[in-house]
């Protein structure tokens, strides 16, 4: 599962960088930031729940 989360985090980071690089794609940077934070929170919640279940 962590491999998938890391791949998604890298993809969102790339989208954010591309969005900030090209001025007309600022919306892409905002979406990238939101998805990056959402994926990070999702991974932390899943990890915390998995530890409690063990």
mmCIF file with all atom_site columns, C-alpha atoms in Angstrom, residues 7-39:
data_model
loop_
_atom_site.group_PDB
_atom_site.id
_atom_site.type_symbol
_atom_site.label_atom_id
_atom_site.label_alt_id
_atom_site.label_comp_id
_atom_site.label_asym_id
_atom_site.label_entity_id
_atom_site.label_seq_id
_atom_site.pdbx_PDB_ins_code
_atom_site.Cartn_x
_atom_site.Cartn_y
_atom_site.Cartn_z
_atom_site.occupancy
_atom_site.B_iso_or_equiv
_atom_site.pdbx_formal_charge
_atom_site.auth_seq_id
_atom_site.auth_comp_id
_atom_site.auth_asym_id
_atom_site.auth_atom_id
_atom_site.pdbx_PDB_model_num
ATOM 1  C CA . UNK A 1 7  ? 3.646  7.024  -6.316  1.00 0.00 ? 7  UNK A CA 1
ATOM 2  C CA . UNK A 1 8  ? 0.514  9.150  -5.871  1.00 0.00 ? 8  UNK A CA 1
ATOM 3  C CA . UNK A 1 9  ? 2.378  11.685 -3.714  1.00 0.00 ? 9  UNK A CA 1
ATOM 4  C CA . UNK A 1 10 ? 5.103  12.000 -6.353  1.00 0.00 ? 10 UNK A CA 1
ATOM 5  C CA . UNK A 1 11 ? 2.487  12.422 -9.095  1.00 0.00 ? 11 UNK A CA 1
ATOM 6  C CA . UNK A 1 12 ? 0.704  15.169 -7.144  1.00 0.00 ? 12 UNK A CA 1
ATOM 7  C CA . UNK A 1 13 ? 4.011  16.909 -6.436  1.00 0.00 ? 13 UNK A CA 1
ATOM 8  C CA . UNK A 1 14 ? 4.855  16.881 -10.155 1.00 0.00 ? 14 UNK A CA 1
ATOM 9  C CA . UNK A 1 15 ? 1.421  18.316 -11.000 1.00 0.00 ? 15 UNK A CA 1
ATOM 10 C CA . UNK A 1 16 ? 1.965  21.060 -8.447  1.00 0.00 ? 16 UNK A CA 1
ATOM 11 C CA . UNK A 1 17 ? 5.391  21.961 -9.831  1.00 0.00 ? 17 UNK A CA 1
ATOM 12 C CA . UNK A 1 18 ? 4.071  22.025 -13.396 1.00 0.00 ? 18 UNK A CA 1
ATOM 13 C CA . UNK A 1 19 ? 1.150  24.181 -12.280 1.00 0.00 ? 19 UNK A CA 1
ATOM 14 C CA . UNK A 1 20 ? 3.412  26.729 -10.595 1.00 0.00 ? 20 UNK A CA 1
ATOM 15 C CA . UNK A 1 21 ? 5.894  26.695 -13.493 1.00 0.00 ? 21 UNK A CA 1
ATOM 16 C CA . UNK A 1 22 ? 3.338  27.645 -16.124 1.00 0.00 ? 22 UNK A CA 1
ATOM 17 C CA . UNK A 1 23 ? 1.361  30.687 -15.093 1.00 0.00 ? 23 UNK A CA 1
ATOM 18 C CA . UNK A 1 24 ? -1.786 29.665 -16.946 1.00 0.00 ? 24 UNK A CA 1
ATOM 19 C CA . UNK A 1 25 ? -1.928 26.355 -15.110 1.00 0.00 ? 25 UNK A CA 1
ATOM 20 C CA . UNK A 1 26 ? -2.229 27.713 -11.582 1.00 0.00 ? 26 UNK A CA 1
ATOM 21 C CA . UNK A 1 27 ? -5.421 25.700 -11.146 1.00 0.00 ? 27 UNK A CA 1
ATOM 22 C CA . UNK A 1 28 ? -3.349 22.561 -11.701 1.00 0.00 ? 28 UNK A CA 1
ATOM 23 C CA . UNK A 1 29 ? -1.053 23.560 -8.852  1.00 0.00 ? 29 UNK A CA 1
ATOM 24 C CA . UNK A 1 30 ? -4.019 24.062 -6.531  1.00 0.00 ? 30 UNK A CA 1
ATOM 25 C CA . UNK A 1 31 ? -5.488 20.679 -7.445  1.00 0.00 ? 31 UNK A CA 1
ATOM 26 C CA . UNK A 1 32 ? -2.061 19.073 -6.970  1.00 0.00 ? 32 UNK A CA 1
ATOM 27 C CA . UNK A 1 33 ? -1.716 20.560 -3.490  1.00 0.00 ? 33 UNK A CA 1
ATOM 28 C CA . UNK A 1 34 ? -5.203 19.447 -2.457  1.00 0.00 ? 34 UNK A CA 1
ATOM 29 C CA . UNK A 1 35 ? -4.655 15.914 -3.758  1.00 0.00 ? 35 UNK A CA 1
ATOM 30 C CA . UNK A 1 36 ? -1.181 15.718 -2.154  1.00 0.00 ? 36 UNK A CA 1
ATOM 31 C CA . UNK A 1 37 ? -2.554 16.688 1.257   1.00 0.00 ? 37 UNK A CA 1
ATOM 32 C CA . UNK A 1 38 ? -5.565 14.392 0.860   1.00 0.00 ? 38 UNK A CA 1
ATOM 33 C CA . UNK A 1 39 ? -3.398 11.411 -0.059  1.00 0.00 ? 39 UNK A CA 1
#
